[in-house]
């Protein structure tokens, strides 16, 4: 777990660093807003802890710019300013949570854990389906295998989505036909076999393993070898 801490007060930074290291977190420290912004832009951290009052660029501005660049790393803001208005400003700048100084270390850890859980859920929740090195992002309607984009037609997409949602389970031709083609499905046609072949050409040809397996007399199953 990699954390970026942007904090100019050496004492507080050292206190946080010591505690996080003890909990197994890997900490990178930036001592002003400009340095923090540059590091945050790398997008390689699991959480950013961001102080509000910082030299060069303040924490609110850092947070805004990070979000403008499309970086979604969870941000926990730290501040001694305790009014409601300050908190609202922090959240409006794109922070996910807000912690007032002074704080108990236990609370900091609990907030970090909550943020990373939420992030994990967003990444692997209902919107991502995957098996082996194949991934389907249902929010963006985007498929990739081994980091190579796979362009799908609407029917191929629907078929792949169904196979992934039911991975490790045999799907009969009737189930697939009714789900993907609905009313139009003619069970005497070979349309499913044709589309399974299209899909195999796109997601298996040139890749390391087969994912769609034919189960003779029963249908198809998506599984790792
Ligand atoms: Ca400060």
mmCIF file of C-alpha atoms and ligand atoms in Angstrom:
data_model
loop_
_atom_site.group_PDB
_atom_site.id
_atom_site.type_symbol
_atom_site.label_atom_id
_atom_site.label_comp_id
_atom_site.label_asym_id
_atom_site.label_seq_id
_atom_site.Cartn_x
_atom_site.Cartn_y
_atom_site.Cartn_z
ATOM 1 C CA UNK A 1 0.000 0.000 0.000
ATOM 2 C CA UNK A 2 1.648 3.257 -1.159
ATOM 3 C CA UNK A 3 0.765 6.553 0.462
ATOM 4 C CA UNK A 4 1.775 10.072 -0.496
ATOM 5 C CA UNK A 5 1.933 12.500 2.402
ATOM 6 C CA UNK A 6 2.040 16.205 1.552
ATOM 7 C CA UNK A 7 2.865 17.983 4.798
ATOM 8 C CA UNK A 8 5.246 20.867 5.483
ATOM 9 C CA UNK A 9 5.482 20.519 9.258
ATOM 10 C CA UNK A 10 8.406 18.176 9.838
ATOM 11 C CA UNK A 11 7.221 17.073 13.277
ATOM 12 C CA UNK A 12 3.786 16.014 12.080
ATOM 13 C CA UNK A 13 5.256 14.384 8.986
ATOM 14 C CA UNK A 14 7.667 12.349 11.107
ATOM 15 C CA UNK A 15 4.865 11.286 13.465
ATOM 16 C CA UNK A 16 2.671 10.112 10.581
ATOM 17 C CA UNK A 17 5.556 8.431 8.792
ATOM 18 C CA UNK A 18 6.597 6.441 11.842
ATOM 19 C CA UNK A 19 3.055 5.246 12.520
ATOM 20 C CA UNK A 20 2.289 4.320 8.920
ATOM 21 C CA UNK A 21 5.539 2.411 8.535
ATOM 22 C CA UNK A 22 4.649 0.413 11.627
ATOM 23 C CA UNK A 23 1.359 -0.497 9.952
ATOM 24 C CA UNK A 24 3.173 -1.685 6.838
ATOM 25 C CA UNK A 25 2.405 1.285 4.597
ATOM 26 C CA UNK A 26 5.057 2.609 2.249
ATOM 27 C CA UNK A 27 5.243 6.381 2.617
ATOM 28 C CA UNK A 28 6.518 9.048 0.230
ATOM 29 C CA UNK A 29 6.817 12.544 1.642
ATOM 30 C CA UNK A 30 6.431 15.882 -0.140
ATOM 31 C CA UNK A 31 7.116 19.030 1.871
ATOM 32 C CA UNK A 32 5.274 21.609 -0.253
ATOM 33 C CA UNK A 33 2.288 21.816 -2.581
ATOM 34 C CA UNK A 34 4.263 21.961 -5.803
ATOM 35 C CA UNK A 35 6.291 18.872 -5.020
ATOM 36 C CA UNK A 36 3.144 17.126 -3.787
ATOM 37 C CA UNK A 37 1.272 17.961 -6.981
ATOM 38 C CA UNK A 38 4.087 16.609 -9.149
ATOM 39 C CA UNK A 39 4.154 13.336 -7.233
ATOM 40 C CA UNK A 40 0.360 13.005 -7.099
ATOM 41 C CA UNK A 41 0.235 13.376 -10.911
ATOM 42 C CA UNK A 42 2.146 10.118 -11.257
ATOM 43 C CA UNK A 43 -1.085 8.442 -10.147
ATOM 44 C CA UNK A 44 0.786 5.578 -8.508
ATOM 45 C CA UNK A 45 -0.426 6.038 -4.920
ATOM 46 C CA UNK A 46 -3.244 4.236 -3.154
ATOM 47 C CA UNK A 47 -4.066 7.211 -0.928
ATOM 48 C CA UNK A 48 -2.915 10.836 -0.732
ATOM 49 C CA UNK A 49 -2.841 12.564 2.659
ATOM 50 C CA UNK A 50 -2.877 16.262 1.949
ATOM 51 C CA UNK A 51 -2.410 19.112 4.383
ATOM 52 C CA UNK A 52 -4.386 22.275 3.569
ATOM 53 C CA UNK A 53 -1.899 24.956 4.665
ATOM 54 C CA UNK A 54 1.154 24.324 2.480
ATOM 55 C CA UNK A 55 3.923 26.485 1.011
ATOM 56 C CA UNK A 56 3.930 27.333 -2.738
ATOM 57 C CA UNK A 57 0.533 25.782 -3.640
ATOM 58 C CA UNK A 58 -2.067 25.169 -0.925
ATOM 59 C CA UNK A 59 -3.732 21.817 -0.415
ATOM 60 C CA UNK A 60 -7.116 22.835 -1.829
ATOM 61 C CA UNK A 61 -5.471 23.937 -5.068
ATOM 62 C CA UNK A 62 -3.365 20.763 -5.246
ATOM 63 C CA UNK A 63 -6.497 18.670 -4.847
ATOM 64 C CA UNK A 64 -8.397 20.598 -7.521
ATOM 65 C CA UNK A 65 -5.603 20.235 -10.043
ATOM 66 C CA UNK A 66 -5.172 16.531 -9.337
ATOM 67 C CA UNK A 67 -8.882 15.999 -10.038
ATOM 68 C CA UNK A 68 -8.752 18.178 -13.160
ATOM 69 C CA UNK A 69 -6.104 15.815 -14.513
ATOM 70 C CA UNK A 70 -8.525 12.929 -14.032
ATOM 71 C CA UNK A 71 -6.566 11.302 -11.214
ATOM 72 C CA UNK A 72 -8.962 9.545 -8.845
ATOM 73 C CA UNK A 73 -6.610 8.552 -6.043
ATOM 74 C CA UNK A 74 -8.516 8.931 -2.738
ATOM 75 C CA UNK A 75 -7.524 12.149 -0.952
ATOM 76 C CA UNK A 76 -7.680 12.611 2.818
ATOM 77 C CA UNK A 77 -7.293 16.253 3.780
ATOM 78 C CA UNK A 78 -5.654 17.294 7.012
ATOM 79 C CA UNK A 79 -6.332 20.637 8.512
ATOM 80 C CA UNK A 80 -6.248 22.659 11.680
ATOM 81 C CA UNK A 81 -9.029 24.800 10.298
ATOM 82 C CA UNK A 82 -12.165 23.429 11.810
ATOM 83 C CA UNK A 83 -15.081 25.409 10.549
ATOM 84 C CA UNK A 84 -17.809 23.876 8.462
ATOM 85 C CA UNK A 85 -16.888 26.205 5.610
ATOM 86 C CA UNK A 86 -13.328 24.845 5.484
ATOM 87 C CA UNK A 87 -14.565 21.312 5.391
ATOM 88 C CA UNK A 88 -16.997 22.084 2.596
ATOM 89 C CA UNK A 89 -14.221 23.749 0.598
ATOM 90 C CA UNK A 90 -12.034 20.682 0.993
ATOM 91 C CA UNK A 91 -14.731 18.342 -0.200
ATOM 92 C CA UNK A 92 -15.622 20.659 -3.075
ATOM 93 C CA UNK A 93 -11.989 20.648 -4.154
ATOM 94 C CA UNK A 94 -12.362 16.894 -4.643
ATOM 95 C CA UNK A 95 -11.174 15.457 -1.320
ATOM 96 C CA UNK A 96 -12.819 12.216 -0.205
ATOM 97 C CA UNK A 97 -12.469 12.789 3.512
ATOM 98 C CA UNK A 98 -11.356 15.438 5.960
ATOM 99 C CA UNK A 99 -9.522 15.026 9.258
ATOM 100 C CA UNK A 100 -8.908 17.761 11.808
ATOM 101 C CA UNK A 101 -5.575 18.325 13.540
ATOM 102 C CA UNK A 102 -4.766 17.255 16.141
ATOM 103 C CA UNK A 103 -6.004 13.710 15.577
ATOM 104 C CA UNK A 104 -5.476 10.310 17.112
ATOM 105 C CA UNK A 105 -3.322 8.059 15.004
ATOM 106 C CA UNK A 106 -5.931 5.304 15.253
ATOM 107 C CA UNK A 107 -8.431 7.552 13.558
ATOM 108 C CA UNK A 108 -6.036 8.341 10.719
ATOM 109 C CA UNK A 109 -5.508 4.613 10.108
ATOM 110 C CA UNK A 110 -9.257 3.930 10.199
ATOM 111 C CA UNK A 111 -9.902 6.695 7.636
ATOM 112 C CA UNK A 112 -7.144 5.383 5.343
ATOM 113 C CA UNK A 113 -8.554 1.869 5.539
ATOM 114 C CA UNK A 114 -12.066 3.110 4.746
ATOM 115 C CA UNK A 115 -10.790 5.029 1.715
ATOM 116 C CA UNK A 116 -8.839 2.105 0.302
ATOM 117 C CA UNK A 117 -11.807 -0.237 0.808
ATOM 118 C CA UNK A 118 -14.051 2.153 -1.073
ATOM 119 C CA UNK A 119 -11.489 2.469 -3.860
ATOM 120 C CA UNK A 120 -11.153 -1.321 -4.139
ATOM 121 C CA UNK A 121 -14.908 -1.594 -4.361
ATOM 122 C CA UNK A 122 -15.051 0.999 -7.126
ATOM 123 C CA UNK A 123 -12.368 -0.795 -9.085
ATOM 124 C CA UNK A 124 -13.623 -4.327 -8.769
ATOM 125 C CA UNK A 125 -17.285 -3.801 -7.896
ATOM 126 C CA UNK A 126 -20.126 -4.343 -10.313
ATOM 127 C CA UNK A 127 -18.525 -2.447 -13.143
ATOM 128 C CA UNK A 128 -15.542 -4.677 -13.827
ATOM 129 C CA UNK A 129 -15.704 -8.289 -14.936
ATOM 130 C CA UNK A 130 -12.622 -10.349 -15.480
ATOM 131 C CA UNK A 131 -11.155 -13.782 -15.970
ATOM 132 C CA UNK A 132 -7.462 -14.559 -16.379
ATOM 133 C CA UNK A 133 -5.982 -11.501 -18.160
ATOM 134 C CA UNK A 134 -9.268 -10.542 -19.856
ATOM 135 C CA UNK A 135 -11.139 -7.531 -18.459
ATOM 136 C CA UNK A 136 -14.456 -5.955 -19.281
ATOM 137 C CA UNK A 137 -15.240 -2.474 -17.995
ATOM 138 C CA UNK A 138 -19.017 -2.165 -18.088
ATOM 139 C CA UNK A 139 -18.996 1.548 -17.310
ATOM 140 C CA UNK A 140 -16.900 2.388 -20.348
ATOM 141 C CA UNK A 141 -17.995 -0.622 -22.429
ATOM 142 C CA UNK A 142 -14.341 -1.390 -22.912
ATOM 143 C CA UNK A 143 -12.683 -4.793 -23.196
ATOM 144 C CA UNK A 144 -9.021 -5.648 -23.046
ATOM 145 C CA UNK A 145 -6.865 -8.718 -22.791
ATOM 146 C CA UNK A 146 -3.238 -8.608 -21.702
ATOM 147 C CA UNK A 147 -3.527 -4.783 -21.954
ATOM 148 C CA UNK A 148 -4.586 -4.936 -25.646
ATOM 149 C CA UNK A 149 -7.890 -3.317 -26.522
ATOM 150 C CA UNK A 150 -10.556 -5.580 -28.024
ATOM 151 C CA UNK A 151 -13.120 -3.936 -30.295
ATOM 152 C CA UNK A 152 -16.519 -5.605 -30.033
ATOM 153 C CA UNK A 153 -19.838 -5.245 -31.815
ATOM 154 C CA UNK A 154 -22.947 -4.807 -29.648
ATOM 155 C CA UNK A 155 -23.896 -8.506 -29.869
ATOM 156 C CA UNK A 156 -20.346 -9.674 -29.176
ATOM 157 C CA UNK A 157 -20.236 -7.368 -26.163
ATOM 158 C CA UNK A 158 -23.524 -8.725 -24.794
ATOM 159 C CA UNK A 159 -22.343 -12.289 -25.324
ATOM 160 C CA UNK A 160 -18.988 -11.692 -23.639
ATOM 161 C CA UNK A 161 -20.653 -9.928 -20.718
ATOM 162 C CA UNK A 162 -23.018 -12.846 -20.197
ATOM 163 C CA UNK A 163 -20.205 -15.407 -20.349
ATOM 164 C CA UNK A 164 -18.137 -13.412 -17.819
ATOM 165 C CA UNK A 165 -21.069 -12.939 -15.448
ATOM 166 C CA UNK A 166 -21.560 -16.693 -15.476
ATOM 167 C CA UNK A 167 -17.955 -17.815 -15.605
ATOM 168 C CA UNK A 168 -17.344 -21.414 -14.519
ATOM 169 C CA UNK A 169 -20.973 -22.281 -15.291
ATOM 170 C CA UNK A 170 -22.221 -24.025 -18.424
ATOM 171 C CA UNK A 171 -24.656 -21.902 -20.423
ATOM 172 C CA UNK A 172 -27.036 -23.659 -22.794
ATOM 173 C CA UNK A 173 -27.650 -22.309 -26.291
ATOM 174 C CA UNK A 174 -31.227 -21.482 -25.249
ATOM 175 C CA UNK A 175 -30.070 -19.431 -22.249
ATOM 176 C CA UNK A 176 -27.572 -17.525 -24.382
ATOM 177 C CA UNK A 177 -30.043 -17.032 -27.216
ATOM 178 C CA UNK A 178 -32.816 -15.737 -24.969
ATOM 179 C CA UNK A 179 -30.478 -13.393 -23.114
ATOM 180 C CA UNK A 180 -28.506 -11.946 -26.022
ATOM 181 C CA UNK A 181 -31.036 -12.123 -28.877
ATOM 182 C CA UNK A 182 -34.264 -12.073 -26.888
ATOM 183 C CA UNK A 183 -37.476 -12.349 -28.916
ATOM 184 C CA UNK A 184 -35.534 -12.575 -32.163
ATOM 185 C CA UNK A 185 -33.792 -15.776 -31.175
ATOM 186 C CA UNK A 186 -34.426 -18.701 -33.491
ATOM 187 C CA UNK A 187 -33.214 -21.863 -31.748
ATOM 188 C CA UNK A 188 -32.876 -23.706 -35.054
ATOM 189 C CA UNK A 189 -30.264 -21.245 -36.352
ATOM 190 C CA UNK A 190 -26.528 -21.492 -35.735
ATOM 191 C CA UNK A 191 -26.187 -17.805 -34.863
ATOM 192 C CA UNK A 192 -24.763 -18.518 -31.397
ATOM 193 C CA UNK A 193 -22.012 -20.754 -32.729
ATOM 194 C CA UNK A 194 -21.174 -18.108 -35.314
ATOM 195 C CA UNK A 195 -20.900 -15.388 -32.653
ATOM 196 C CA UNK A 196 -18.931 -17.618 -30.302
ATOM 197 C CA UNK A 197 -16.446 -18.014 -33.151
ATOM 198 C CA UNK A 198 -16.287 -14.265 -33.736
ATOM 199 C CA UNK A 199 -15.613 -13.774 -30.035
ATOM 200 C CA UNK A 200 -12.972 -16.508 -29.927
ATOM 201 C CA UNK A 201 -11.159 -14.853 -32.796
ATOM 202 C CA UNK A 202 -11.071 -11.601 -30.869
ATOM 203 C CA UNK A 203 -10.299 -12.718 -27.334
ATOM 204 C CA UNK A 204 -8.287 -15.912 -27.882
ATOM 205 C CA UNK A 205 -6.435 -15.662 -31.195
ATOM 206 C CA UNK A 206 -2.869 -14.560 -30.492
ATOM 207 C CA UNK A 207 -3.285 -14.885 -26.717
ATOM 208 C CA UNK A 208 -1.890 -17.439 -24.338
ATOM 209 C CA UNK A 209 -4.965 -19.481 -23.443
ATOM 210 C CA UNK A 210 -8.477 -20.479 -24.407
ATOM 211 C CA UNK A 211 -11.285 -19.057 -22.285
ATOM 212 C CA UNK A 212 -14.469 -20.158 -24.047
ATOM 213 C CA UNK A 213 -14.927 -23.912 -23.990
ATOM 214 C CA UNK A 214 -17.503 -25.985 -25.843
ATOM 215 C CA UNK A 215 -19.302 -28.571 -23.724
ATOM 216 C CA UNK A 216 -20.622 -31.089 -26.235
ATOM 217 C CA UNK A 217 -24.390 -31.476 -26.099
ATOM 218 C CA UNK A 218 -24.753 -28.818 -23.403
ATOM 219 C CA UNK A 219 -23.460 -25.417 -24.483
ATOM 220 C CA UNK A 220 -20.547 -23.181 -23.602
ATOM 221 C CA UNK A 221 -18.564 -22.328 -20.517
ATOM 222 C CA UNK A 222 -16.107 -19.538 -19.822
ATOM 223 C CA UNK A 223 -13.299 -20.661 -17.574
ATOM 224 C CA UNK A 224 -9.554 -20.713 -17.199
ATOM 225 C CA UNK A 225 -7.890 -23.922 -18.350
HETATM 226 CA CA1 LIG B 1 0.841 22.903 7.028
#
